[in-house]
């Protein structure tokens, strides 16, 4: 296995831990989800701006083809970054709205169908041909996620407009994986995630304004939770996910990311006083087993 792939798997593992804290930080903030997310993205973009500009200028100066007329970002690079930000904003915006219109379990379960769309797109449009063990691993991961996240949804089945929004959010989340796979071919991870975070944050913040949601007047604990989400989940988590997507197929990364909601459920036990039942624990083990199979199949394909 190449060194870049080893680092990518490490980045993906740490990124899953960081992203799994998103729901915990949101719960701690006690503010509307779209407010928490938009502010955290804008804070993160402020932190990332000087780092991304410096990295971009350094990359230009070291390029053998650099000249005085070379733009800071080409139109294609800018468009790819904005596309990623739009996909992320649409995913978060539709999911945050869905949880206000249907059961949280329904919205979360439907959102986590995203890996299926990624795999289907990769197979039918990009011509990827995963091996048999990949499909076994995907089936284990999806089934385990359904058990962990969908127990309440099955106990109280319903089909509402909120459920349709939850399903729509899975399409936008899948689109983000695919857009990032393309974007990382033309941009380094830091510049790409800066563009995504800034554009996505501005889109979500405009949605906050349209909906008339408050962004001020919350207690200090709310803003500390949002700051933690900005530094750990948004910067660390999404940067590492973006780095991994530059070296690993989206069809492998997206099923692996099913570990994030499972880890969130585990972290919620000590951090949010929530408990898992036996079936949810078994479902979590199925997700982990499926993730191992998906990644082992990719390792064999890589030779």
GROMACS .gro file of C-alpha atoms in nm:
model
  303
    1UNK     CA    1   0.000   0.000   0.000
    2UNK     CA    2   0.136   0.343  -0.093
    3UNK     CA    3   0.231   0.592   0.179
    4UNK     CA    4  -0.035   0.838   0.054
    5UNK     CA    5  -0.303   0.572   0.102
    6UNK     CA    6  -0.181   0.496   0.455
    7UNK     CA    7  -0.204   0.864   0.547
    8UNK     CA    8  -0.545   0.880   0.379
    9UNK     CA    9  -0.683   0.599   0.594
   10UNK     CA   10  -0.542   0.763   0.907
   11UNK     CA   11  -0.694   1.097   0.803
   12UNK     CA   12  -1.027   0.928   0.734
   13UNK     CA   13  -1.029   0.758   1.077
   14UNK     CA   14  -0.952   1.080   1.264
   15UNK     CA   15  -1.198   1.268   1.043
   16UNK     CA   16  -1.474   1.025   1.136
   17UNK     CA   17  -1.408   1.093   1.505
   18UNK     CA   18  -1.421   1.470   1.448
   19UNK     CA   19  -1.737   1.455   1.234
   20UNK     CA   20  -1.906   1.223   1.483
   21UNK     CA   21  -1.895   1.509   1.733
   22UNK     CA   22  -2.113   1.729   1.512
   23UNK     CA   23  -2.440   1.610   1.666
   24UNK     CA   24  -2.295   1.634   2.017
   25UNK     CA   25  -2.185   1.995   1.966
   26UNK     CA   26  -2.525   2.077   1.814
   27UNK     CA   27  -2.700   1.925   2.115
   28UNK     CA   28  -2.476   2.122   2.352
   29UNK     CA   29  -2.533   2.448   2.166
   30UNK     CA   30  -2.913   2.436   2.225
   31UNK     CA   31  -2.960   2.658   1.919
   32UNK     CA   32  -3.136   2.579   1.588
   33UNK     CA   33  -2.922   2.333   1.392
   34UNK     CA   34  -2.893   2.555   1.084
   35UNK     CA   35  -2.779   2.848   1.303
   36UNK     CA   36  -2.514   2.636   1.473
   37UNK     CA   37  -2.387   2.501   1.143
   38UNK     CA   38  -2.383   2.830   0.952
   39UNK     CA   39  -2.197   3.016   1.228
   40UNK     CA   40  -1.951   2.731   1.279
   41UNK     CA   41  -1.874   2.732   0.905
   42UNK     CA   42  -1.820   3.108   0.896
   43UNK     CA   43  -1.590   3.092   1.200
   44UNK     CA   44  -1.399   2.806   1.040
   45UNK     CA   45  -1.364   2.998   0.713
   46UNK     CA   46  -1.210   3.294   0.901
   47UNK     CA   47  -0.952   3.061   1.056
   48UNK     CA   48  -0.883   2.889   0.725
   49UNK     CA   49  -0.853   3.205   0.512
   50UNK     CA   50  -0.492   3.307   0.599
   51UNK     CA   51  -0.378   2.943   0.592
   52UNK     CA   52  -0.538   2.878   0.253
   53UNK     CA   53  -0.409   3.203   0.100
   54UNK     CA   54  -0.058   3.130   0.222
   55UNK     CA   55  -0.068   2.773   0.091
   56UNK     CA   56  -0.205   2.891  -0.242
   57UNK     CA   57   0.063   3.158  -0.286
   58UNK     CA   58   0.334   2.912  -0.192
   59UNK     CA   59   0.203   2.658  -0.443
   60UNK     CA   60   0.200   2.923  -0.718
   61UNK     CA   61   0.553   3.041  -0.640
   62UNK     CA   62   0.688   2.684  -0.650
   63UNK     CA   63   0.515   2.602  -0.978
   64UNK     CA   64   0.745   2.587  -1.279
   65UNK     CA   65   0.469   2.738  -1.491
   66UNK     CA   66   0.398   3.028  -1.256
   67UNK     CA   67   0.396   3.375  -1.408
   68UNK     CA   68   0.268   3.719  -1.320
   69UNK     CA   69  -0.057   3.669  -1.510
   70UNK     CA   70  -0.149   3.339  -1.346
   71UNK     CA   71  -0.472   3.387  -1.145
   72UNK     CA   72  -0.497   3.307  -0.776
   73UNK     CA   73  -0.770   3.059  -0.868
   74UNK     CA   74  -0.884   2.956  -1.213
   75UNK     CA   75  -1.252   2.972  -1.300
   76UNK     CA   76  -1.268   2.592  -1.295
   77UNK     CA   77  -1.110   2.570  -0.950
   78UNK     CA   78  -1.341   2.838  -0.813
   79UNK     CA   79  -1.645   2.670  -0.968
   80UNK     CA   80  -1.552   2.332  -0.816
   81UNK     CA   81  -1.508   2.486  -0.472
   82UNK     CA   82  -1.841   2.667  -0.494
   83UNK     CA   83  -2.010   2.347  -0.614
   84UNK     CA   84  -1.883   2.163  -0.308
   85UNK     CA   85  -2.004   2.443  -0.081
   86UNK     CA   86  -2.346   2.444  -0.245
   87UNK     CA   87  -2.382   2.066  -0.203
   88UNK     CA   88  -2.281   2.084   0.163
   89UNK     CA   89  -2.516   2.376   0.231
   90UNK     CA   90  -2.808   2.203   0.059
   91UNK     CA   91  -2.742   1.882   0.253
   92UNK     CA   92  -2.727   2.056   0.590
   93UNK     CA   93  -3.013   2.290   0.508
   94UNK     CA   94  -3.252   2.015   0.398
   95UNK     CA   95  -3.154   1.783   0.685
   96UNK     CA   96  -3.191   2.059   0.947
   97UNK     CA   97  -3.534   2.139   0.807
   98UNK     CA   98  -3.631   1.772   0.788
   99UNK     CA   99  -3.571   1.714   1.159
  100UNK     CA  100  -3.824   1.987   1.238
  101UNK     CA  101  -4.090   1.821   1.020
  102UNK     CA  102  -4.042   1.451   1.097
  103UNK     CA  103  -3.886   1.226   1.358
  104UNK     CA  104  -3.511   1.275   1.405
  105UNK     CA  105  -3.457   0.901   1.353
  106UNK     CA  106  -3.638   0.913   1.017
  107UNK     CA  107  -3.436   1.210   0.891
  108UNK     CA  108  -3.103   1.064   1.009
  109UNK     CA  109  -3.176   0.724   0.861
  110UNK     CA  110  -3.275   0.868   0.523
  111UNK     CA  111  -2.970   1.100   0.517
  112UNK     CA  112  -2.740   0.801   0.564
  113UNK     CA  113  -2.860   0.638   0.243
  114UNK     CA  114  -2.602   0.864   0.072
  115UNK     CA  115  -2.334   0.590   0.031
  116UNK     CA  116  -2.575   0.390  -0.182
  117UNK     CA  117  -2.618   0.682  -0.426
  118UNK     CA  118  -2.241   0.735  -0.438
  119UNK     CA  119  -2.174   0.371  -0.521
  120UNK     CA  120  -2.448   0.355  -0.785
  121UNK     CA  121  -2.323   0.674  -0.951
  122UNK     CA  122  -1.962   0.550  -0.941
  123UNK     CA  123  -2.060   0.221  -1.102
  124UNK     CA  124  -2.295   0.347  -1.375
  125UNK     CA  125  -2.129   0.679  -1.464
  126UNK     CA  126  -1.762   0.648  -1.363
  127UNK     CA  127  -1.729   0.283  -1.457
  128UNK     CA  128  -1.591   0.165  -1.122
  129UNK     CA  129  -1.620  -0.210  -1.074
  130UNK     CA  130  -1.608  -0.298  -0.704
  131UNK     CA  131  -1.534  -0.660  -0.617
  132UNK     CA  132  -1.778  -0.899  -0.451
  133UNK     CA  133  -1.653  -0.836  -0.098
  134UNK     CA  134  -1.716  -0.465  -0.146
  135UNK     CA  135  -2.086  -0.532  -0.197
  136UNK     CA  136  -2.096  -0.761   0.106
  137UNK     CA  137  -1.930  -0.490   0.313
  138UNK     CA  138  -2.168  -0.223   0.182
  139UNK     CA  139  -2.466  -0.443   0.268
  140UNK     CA  140  -2.334  -0.500   0.621
  141UNK     CA  141  -2.267  -0.128   0.673
  142UNK     CA  142  -2.605  -0.015   0.541
  143UNK     CA  143  -2.792  -0.282   0.739
  144UNK     CA  144  -2.604  -0.198   1.057
  145UNK     CA  145  -2.673   0.174   1.012
  146UNK     CA  146  -3.043   0.101   0.965
  147UNK     CA  147  -3.046  -0.099   1.291
  148UNK     CA  148  -2.857   0.170   1.485
  149UNK     CA  149  -3.045   0.470   1.347
  150UNK     CA  150  -3.376   0.332   1.233
  151UNK     CA  151  -3.525   0.147   1.528
  152UNK     CA  152  -3.750   0.436   1.627
  153UNK     CA  153  -3.837   0.501   1.264
  154UNK     CA  154  -3.962   0.144   1.222
  155UNK     CA  155  -4.157   0.157   1.549
  156UNK     CA  156  -4.334   0.473   1.433
  157UNK     CA  157  -4.347   0.451   1.052
  158UNK     CA  158  -4.474   0.756   0.871
  159UNK     CA  159  -4.418   0.929   0.539
  160UNK     CA  160  -4.425   1.307   0.549
  161UNK     CA  161  -4.279   1.601   0.364
  162UNK     CA  162  -4.001   1.592   0.624
  163UNK     CA  163  -3.918   1.236   0.519
  164UNK     CA  164  -3.890   1.347   0.157
  165UNK     CA  165  -3.656   1.628   0.264
  166UNK     CA  166  -3.449   1.374   0.456
  167UNK     CA  167  -3.424   1.163   0.142
  168UNK     CA  168  -3.330   1.473  -0.056
  169UNK     CA  169  -3.053   1.552   0.192
  170UNK     CA  170  -2.898   1.210   0.119
  171UNK     CA  171  -2.876   1.303  -0.249
  172UNK     CA  172  -2.702   1.632  -0.165
  173UNK     CA  173  -2.462   1.455   0.076
  174UNK     CA  174  -2.380   1.203  -0.196
  175UNK     CA  175  -2.331   1.489  -0.441
  176UNK     CA  176  -2.081   1.644  -0.199
  177UNK     CA  177  -1.871   1.326  -0.196
  178UNK     CA  178  -1.872   1.310  -0.575
  179UNK     CA  179  -1.805   1.683  -0.621
  180UNK     CA  180  -1.515   1.664  -0.376
  181UNK     CA  181  -1.364   1.367  -0.558
  182UNK     CA  182  -1.351   1.583  -0.871
  183UNK     CA  183  -1.252   1.904  -0.692
  184UNK     CA  184  -0.953   1.741  -0.526
  185UNK     CA  185  -0.807   1.659  -0.866
  186UNK     CA  186  -0.765   2.032  -0.929
  187UNK     CA  187  -0.719   2.180  -0.580
  188UNK     CA  188  -0.520   2.095  -0.270
  189UNK     CA  189  -0.722   1.989   0.036
  190UNK     CA  190  -0.672   2.315   0.229
  191UNK     CA  191  -0.778   2.547  -0.055
  192UNK     CA  192  -1.073   2.328  -0.145
  193UNK     CA  193  -1.214   2.299   0.207
  194UNK     CA  194  -1.167   2.676   0.254
  195UNK     CA  195  -1.378   2.747  -0.056
  196UNK     CA  196  -1.640   2.491   0.050
  197UNK     CA  197  -1.659   2.622   0.407
  198UNK     CA  198  -1.678   2.988   0.308
  199UNK     CA  199  -1.935   2.948   0.031
  200UNK     CA  200  -2.141   2.692   0.223
  201UNK     CA  201  -2.139   2.909   0.535
  202UNK     CA  202  -2.257   3.215   0.343
  203UNK     CA  203  -2.535   3.016   0.176
  204UNK     CA  204  -2.655   2.875   0.509
  205UNK     CA  205  -2.629   3.213   0.682
  206UNK     CA  206  -2.847   3.366   0.412
  207UNK     CA  207  -3.098   3.087   0.480
  208UNK     CA  208  -3.090   3.179   0.850
  209UNK     CA  209  -3.175   3.536   0.754
  210UNK     CA  210  -3.457   3.427   0.524
  211UNK     CA  211  -3.605   3.207   0.798
  212UNK     CA  212  -3.569   3.488   1.053
  213UNK     CA  213  -3.376   3.274   1.301
  214UNK     CA  214  -3.179   3.448   1.580
  215UNK     CA  215  -2.798   3.435   1.592
  216UNK     CA  216  -2.753   3.647   1.904
  217UNK     CA  217  -2.884   3.636   2.259
  218UNK     CA  218  -2.776   3.280   2.337
  219UNK     CA  219  -2.579   3.194   2.653
  220UNK     CA  220  -2.198   3.169   2.649
  221UNK     CA  221  -2.217   2.788   2.648
  222UNK     CA  222  -2.389   2.803   2.308
  223UNK     CA  223  -2.107   2.998   2.147
  224UNK     CA  224  -1.842   2.777   2.310
  225UNK     CA  225  -2.015   2.472   2.161
  226UNK     CA  226  -2.028   2.640   1.819
  227UNK     CA  227  -1.658   2.731   1.850
  228UNK     CA  228  -1.575   2.370   1.934
  229UNK     CA  229  -1.775   2.254   1.632
  230UNK     CA  230  -1.593   2.506   1.410
  231UNK     CA  231  -1.243   2.405   1.519
  232UNK     CA  232  -1.287   2.030   1.563
  233UNK     CA  233  -1.575   1.918   1.341
  234UNK     CA  234  -1.559   2.172   1.057
  235UNK     CA  235  -1.186   2.239   1.025
  236UNK     CA  236  -1.036   1.911   1.145
  237UNK     CA  237  -1.313   1.673   1.037
  238UNK     CA  238  -1.396   1.813   0.694
  239UNK     CA  239  -1.032   1.889   0.609
  240UNK     CA  240  -0.930   1.529   0.682
  241UNK     CA  241  -1.230   1.394   0.489
  242UNK     CA  242  -1.135   1.617   0.195
  243UNK     CA  243  -0.774   1.497   0.212
  244UNK     CA  244  -0.889   1.133   0.210
  245UNK     CA  245  -1.116   1.195  -0.090
  246UNK     CA  246  -0.810   1.313  -0.281
  247UNK     CA  247  -0.650   0.968  -0.254
  248UNK     CA  248  -0.933   0.717  -0.201
  249UNK     CA  249  -1.242   0.648  -0.418
  250UNK     CA  250  -1.564   0.817  -0.307
  251UNK     CA  251  -1.732   0.476  -0.328
  252UNK     CA  252  -1.499   0.359  -0.048
  253UNK     CA  253  -1.498   0.674   0.164
  254UNK     CA  254  -1.875   0.718   0.178
  255UNK     CA  255  -1.955   0.372   0.324
  256UNK     CA  256  -1.668   0.417   0.570
  257UNK     CA  257  -1.831   0.740   0.686
  258UNK     CA  258  -2.124   0.534   0.813
  259UNK     CA  259  -1.901   0.485   1.114
  260UNK     CA  260  -1.958   0.850   1.210
  261UNK     CA  261  -2.325   0.822   1.321
  262UNK     CA  262  -2.243   0.494   1.499
  263UNK     CA  263  -1.959   0.663   1.686
  264UNK     CA  264  -2.192   0.954   1.762
  265UNK     CA  265  -2.432   0.709   1.925
  266UNK     CA  266  -2.148   0.571   2.136
  267UNK     CA  267  -2.022   0.917   2.235
  268UNK     CA  268  -2.378   1.019   2.327
  269UNK     CA  269  -2.374   0.767   2.613
  270UNK     CA  270  -2.126   0.961   2.832
  271UNK     CA  271  -2.162   1.306   2.670
  272UNK     CA  272  -2.539   1.336   2.619
  273UNK     CA  273  -2.672   1.079   2.869
  274UNK     CA  274  -2.820   0.860   2.596
  275UNK     CA  275  -2.801   0.481   2.593
  276UNK     CA  276  -2.790   0.210   2.324
  277UNK     CA  277  -2.993  -0.108   2.332
  278UNK     CA  278  -2.859  -0.452   2.237
  279UNK     CA  279  -2.982  -0.431   1.877
  280UNK     CA  280  -2.810  -0.094   1.828
  281UNK     CA  281  -2.484  -0.237   1.963
  282UNK     CA  282  -2.508  -0.532   1.723
  283UNK     CA  283  -2.588  -0.292   1.441
  284UNK     CA  284  -2.279  -0.090   1.525
  285UNK     CA  285  -2.066  -0.405   1.507
  286UNK     CA  286  -2.218  -0.481   1.165
  287UNK     CA  287  -2.124  -0.131   1.045
  288UNK     CA  288  -1.765  -0.175   1.163
  289UNK     CA  289  -1.742  -0.519   0.999
  290UNK     CA  290  -1.883  -0.382   0.674
  291UNK     CA  291  -1.638  -0.092   0.677
  292UNK     CA  292  -1.348  -0.335   0.716
  293UNK     CA  293  -1.469  -0.542   0.421
  294UNK     CA  294  -1.517  -0.233   0.201
  295UNK     CA  295  -1.166  -0.108   0.271
  296UNK     CA  296  -1.004  -0.451   0.244
  297UNK     CA  297  -1.163  -0.493  -0.099
  298UNK     CA  298  -1.017  -0.157  -0.203
  299UNK     CA  299  -0.674  -0.264  -0.074
  300UNK     CA  300  -0.687  -0.577  -0.290
  301UNK     CA  301  -0.792  -0.373  -0.594
  302UNK     CA  302  -0.499  -0.137  -0.535
  303UNK     CA  303  -0.268  -0.435  -0.555
   0.00000   0.00000   0.00000
